[in-house]
């Protein structure tokens, strides 16, 4: 057990912080949210049925503009870059694989490498091919979706081979189950279908196995195949939490471990994604607990949660971790610099206490399509003009660059940004 460090980085103990040699600094993106023109996915159909406030359309046209966007990423000191592959694009009809699309993805991966960045490739980021979604049963809850996913993974592995540094089969099975089966604002649009959500976990866990086996088979056993999962920091609220905390325990299990435990033993690494905390009382949540700063989406900014979820994940699974998403919607870029610094200071605590963390990818490089919320929320280090698609780095992009190039957080760095509610930046409540 490592010596206990003070849990709250404060102004008085601020020191220059550095990260392990070879640490990955990068940004995360996803196909549907970036590429544009993804006509063969269930989300396209969902939009066509008017289930969203804004359609994705050409997104930010990453499909065509990727060389410039990757130049931009490299110019910000990034040495890693995450993309996803759109299954419906690769396999627009069941069993018909589009070789031109596969070679376009290979070009993207090589372009990432050519710029000195390690490519991370995710095979599924929420969207399903429309032919799969059109079947009687929703994808994953039953049937052969896992086997079909394995076949698709094999084709992608054959096309991209060993040029991929980090493979992730699935992104956030938990978010998919929540929005698709409980809240119902994403396909397949089920409300409070807890059984369906749980069955999707079972199907997605099987899909992970098939895909991982396929990649190891094609690329070799050394291929690093994991997946990414969002982990809210679930903790008892400051008041009303009760003595016994069943809700916190249940919530943490459902949100985090229920799925990951199913794939335990089949992970070469794990992507931890952290956005906010969830304070719980004996029987529910307390979203108004305390007064933390908030993002444009209203999400609570609680940087120490990154420390906690990283430690919990490390202690539970013991495989190398990459922070594969962390970020915020902040159109004016008022809080992003501070957010970045504070989360990294907490992450460094976890590393100092023994967690094997290999990198930090920010969500996201560019403003992009935020699913049901459309293009309103601005998650980019780089602003994208909706009309012209012109990219313009925000001030926080320069701050990210300084951190990435220094492989740490210099102690004089404050980014000039402050939390909107005036909270002490280094002692977030
Ligand atoms: C998802 C992204 C999403 C981001 C911000 C993550 O949970 O993987 O697709 O844009 O959160 O909401």
PDB file of N, CA, C and O and ligand atoms in Angstrom, residues 30 33 82 125-126 171-172 175 186 228 230 273 275 297 299 325 363 368-371 379, ligand 1:
ATOM      1  N   UNK A  30     -15.324  10.360 -32.059  1.00  0.00           N
ATOM      2  CA  UNK A  30     -16.044   9.154 -32.490  1.00  0.00           C
ATOM      3  C   UNK A  30     -16.570   9.362 -33.897  1.00  0.00           C
ATOM      4  O   UNK A  30     -16.821  10.495 -34.327  1.00  0.00           O
ATOM      5  N   UNK A  33     -20.128  11.105 -34.482  1.00  0.00           N
ATOM      6  CA  UNK A  33     -20.149  12.494 -34.004  1.00  0.00           C
ATOM      7  C   UNK A  33     -19.252  13.412 -34.831  1.00  0.00           C
ATOM      8  O   UNK A  33     -19.371  14.627 -34.765  1.00  0.00           O
ATOM      9  N   UNK A  82      -7.585   9.194 -30.697  1.00  0.00           N
ATOM     10  CA  UNK A  82      -8.608   8.138 -30.680  1.00  0.00           C
ATOM     11  C   UNK A  82      -9.686   8.411 -31.722  1.00  0.00           C
ATOM     12  O   UNK A  82     -10.252   9.506 -31.759  1.00  0.00           O
ATOM     13  N   UNK A 125     -19.175   2.748 -31.077  1.00  0.00           N
ATOM     14  CA  UNK A 125     -19.396   3.914 -30.212  1.00  0.00           C
ATOM     15  C   UNK A 125     -20.889   4.265 -30.314  1.00  0.00           C
ATOM     16  O   UNK A 125     -21.270   5.228 -30.972  1.00  0.00           O
ATOM     17  N   UNK A 126     -21.699   3.435 -29.747  1.00  0.00           N
ATOM     18  CA  UNK A 126     -23.168   3.580 -29.614  1.00  0.00           C
ATOM     19  C   UNK A 126     -23.998   3.233 -30.856  1.00  0.00           C
ATOM     20  O   UNK A 126     -25.146   2.853 -30.728  1.00  0.00           O
ATOM     21  N   UNK A 171     -17.509   1.246 -26.614  1.00  0.00           N
ATOM     22  CA  UNK A 171     -17.494   2.450 -25.785  1.00  0.00           C
ATOM     23  C   UNK A 171     -18.765   2.520 -24.940  1.00  0.00           C
ATOM     24  O   UNK A 171     -19.876   2.580 -25.472  1.00  0.00           O
ATOM     25  N   UNK A 172     -18.612   2.503 -23.644  1.00  0.00           N
ATOM     26  CA  UNK A 172     -19.693   2.797 -22.699  1.00  0.00           C
ATOM     27  C   UNK A 172     -20.969   1.982 -22.908  1.00  0.00           C
ATOM     28  O   UNK A 172     -22.032   2.529 -23.230  1.00  0.00           O
ATOM     29  N   UNK A 175     -23.706   3.647 -20.818  1.00  0.00           N
ATOM     30  CA  UNK A 175     -24.432   4.813 -21.338  1.00  0.00           C
ATOM     31  C   UNK A 175     -25.467   4.358 -22.363  1.00  0.00           C
ATOM     32  O   UNK A 175     -26.599   4.865 -22.407  1.00  0.00           O
ATOM     33  N   UNK A 186     -32.445   7.626 -26.869  1.00  0.00           N
ATOM     34  CA  UNK A 186     -31.562   7.117 -27.923  1.00  0.00           C
ATOM     35  C   UNK A 186     -32.175   5.821 -28.448  1.00  0.00           C
ATOM     36  O   UNK A 186     -32.950   5.172 -27.733  1.00  0.00           O
ATOM     37  N   UNK A 228     -13.818   0.828 -23.338  1.00  0.00           N
ATOM     38  CA  UNK A 228     -13.902   2.068 -22.563  1.00  0.00           C
ATOM     39  C   UNK A 228     -15.254   2.121 -21.852  1.00  0.00           C
ATOM     40  O   UNK A 228     -16.261   1.634 -22.366  1.00  0.00           O
ATOM     41  N   UNK A 230     -17.720   4.589 -18.964  1.00  0.00           N
ATOM     42  CA  UNK A 230     -17.820   5.839 -18.204  1.00  0.00           C
ATOM     43  C   UNK A 230     -18.093   5.491 -16.747  1.00  0.00           C
ATOM     44  O   UNK A 230     -18.877   4.599 -16.427  1.00  0.00           O
ATOM     45  N   UNK A 273     -13.522   6.680 -18.294  1.00  0.00           N
ATOM     46  CA  UNK A 273     -14.048   7.964 -18.753  1.00  0.00           C
ATOM     47  C   UNK A 273     -14.791   8.608 -17.591  1.00  0.00           C
ATOM     48  O   UNK A 273     -15.664   7.982 -16.972  1.00  0.00           O
ATOM     49  N   UNK A 275     -16.723  12.145 -16.092  1.00  0.00           N
ATOM     50  CA  UNK A 275     -17.287  13.474 -16.318  1.00  0.00           C
ATOM     51  C   UNK A 275     -17.791  14.142 -15.043  1.00  0.00           C
ATOM     52  O   UNK A 275     -17.633  15.343 -14.882  1.00  0.00           O
ATOM     53  N   UNK A 297     -23.687  21.954 -19.676  1.00  0.00           N
ATOM     54  CA  UNK A 297     -24.740  20.927 -19.643  1.00  0.00           C
ATOM     55  C   UNK A 297     -25.341  20.819 -18.245  1.00  0.00           C
ATOM     56  O   UNK A 297     -26.205  19.966 -18.011  1.00  0.00           O
ATOM     57  N   UNK A 299     -23.604  19.735 -15.731  1.00  0.00           N
ATOM     58  CA  UNK A 299     -22.913  18.639 -15.036  1.00  0.00           C
ATOM     59  C   UNK A 299     -22.011  19.209 -13.948  1.00  0.00           C
ATOM     60  O   UNK A 299     -21.343  20.235 -14.148  1.00  0.00           O
ATOM     61  N   UNK A 325     -11.611   9.420 -21.843  1.00  0.00           N
ATOM     62  CA  UNK A 325     -12.440  10.619 -22.025  1.00  0.00           C
ATOM     63  C   UNK A 325     -12.528  11.361 -20.703  1.00  0.00           C
ATOM     64  O   UNK A 325     -12.687  10.756 -19.648  1.00  0.00           O
ATOM     65  N   UNK A 363     -11.870  14.667 -24.064  1.00  0.00           N
ATOM     66  CA  UNK A 363     -13.055  14.733 -24.929  1.00  0.00           C
ATOM     67  C   UNK A 363     -13.425  16.194 -25.010  1.00  0.00           C
ATOM     68  O   UNK A 363     -13.907  16.732 -24.033  1.00  0.00           O
ATOM     69  N   UNK A 368     -18.494  18.956 -31.560  1.00  0.00           N
ATOM     70  CA  UNK A 368     -19.043  17.914 -32.427  1.00  0.00           C
ATOM     71  C   UNK A 368     -20.501  17.652 -32.087  1.00  0.00           C
ATOM     72  O   UNK A 368     -21.110  18.403 -31.318  1.00  0.00           O
ATOM     73  N   UNK A 369     -21.051  16.580 -32.653  1.00  0.00           N
ATOM     74  CA  UNK A 369     -22.471  16.253 -32.505  1.00  0.00           C
ATOM     75  C   UNK A 369     -22.705  15.540 -31.172  1.00  0.00           C
ATOM     76  O   UNK A 369     -22.260  14.409 -30.996  1.00  0.00           O
ATOM     77  N   UNK A 370     -23.384  16.210 -30.260  1.00  0.00           N
ATOM     78  CA  UNK A 370     -23.571  15.656 -28.917  1.00  0.00           C
ATOM     79  C   UNK A 370     -24.912  14.911 -28.835  1.00  0.00           C
ATOM     80  O   UNK A 370     -25.790  15.252 -28.052  1.00  0.00           O
ATOM     81  N   UNK A 371     -25.086  13.933 -29.683  1.00  0.00           N
ATOM     82  CA  UNK A 371     -26.244  13.029 -29.650  1.00  0.00           C
ATOM     83  C   UNK A 371     -27.555  13.790 -29.520  1.00  0.00           C
ATOM     84  O   UNK A 371     -27.795  14.743 -30.255  1.00  0.00           O
ATOM     85  N   UNK A 379     -17.799  20.880 -26.690  1.00  0.00           N
ATOM     86  CA  UNK A 379     -16.809  20.099 -25.939  1.00  0.00           C
ATOM     87  C   UNK A 379     -15.385  20.265 -26.473  1.00  0.00           C
ATOM     88  O   UNK A 379     -14.476  19.610 -25.977  1.00  0.00           O
TER      89      UNK A 379
HETATM   90  C1  LIG B   1     -19.452   9.679 -24.925  1.00  0.00           C
HETATM   91  C2  LIG B   1     -19.340  10.719 -26.015  1.00  0.00           C
HETATM   92  C3  LIG B   1     -20.043  11.981 -25.585  1.00  0.00           C
HETATM   93  C4  LIG B   1     -19.391  12.484 -24.315  1.00  0.00           C
HETATM   94  C5  LIG B   1     -19.966  13.789 -23.773  1.00  0.00           C
HETATM   95  C6  LIG B   1     -19.227  10.222 -23.553  1.00  0.00           C
HETATM   96  O1  LIG B   1     -19.989   9.561 -22.610  1.00  0.00           O
HETATM   97  O2  LIG B   1     -18.599   8.601 -25.203  1.00  0.00           O
HETATM   98  O3  LIG B   1     -19.901  10.182 -27.174  1.00  0.00           O
HETATM   99  O4  LIG B   1     -20.028  12.958 -26.574  1.00  0.00           O
HETATM  100  O5  LIG B   1     -19.569  11.526 -23.314  1.00  0.00           O
HETATM  101  O6  LIG B   1     -21.297  13.625 -23.409  1.00  0.00           O
END
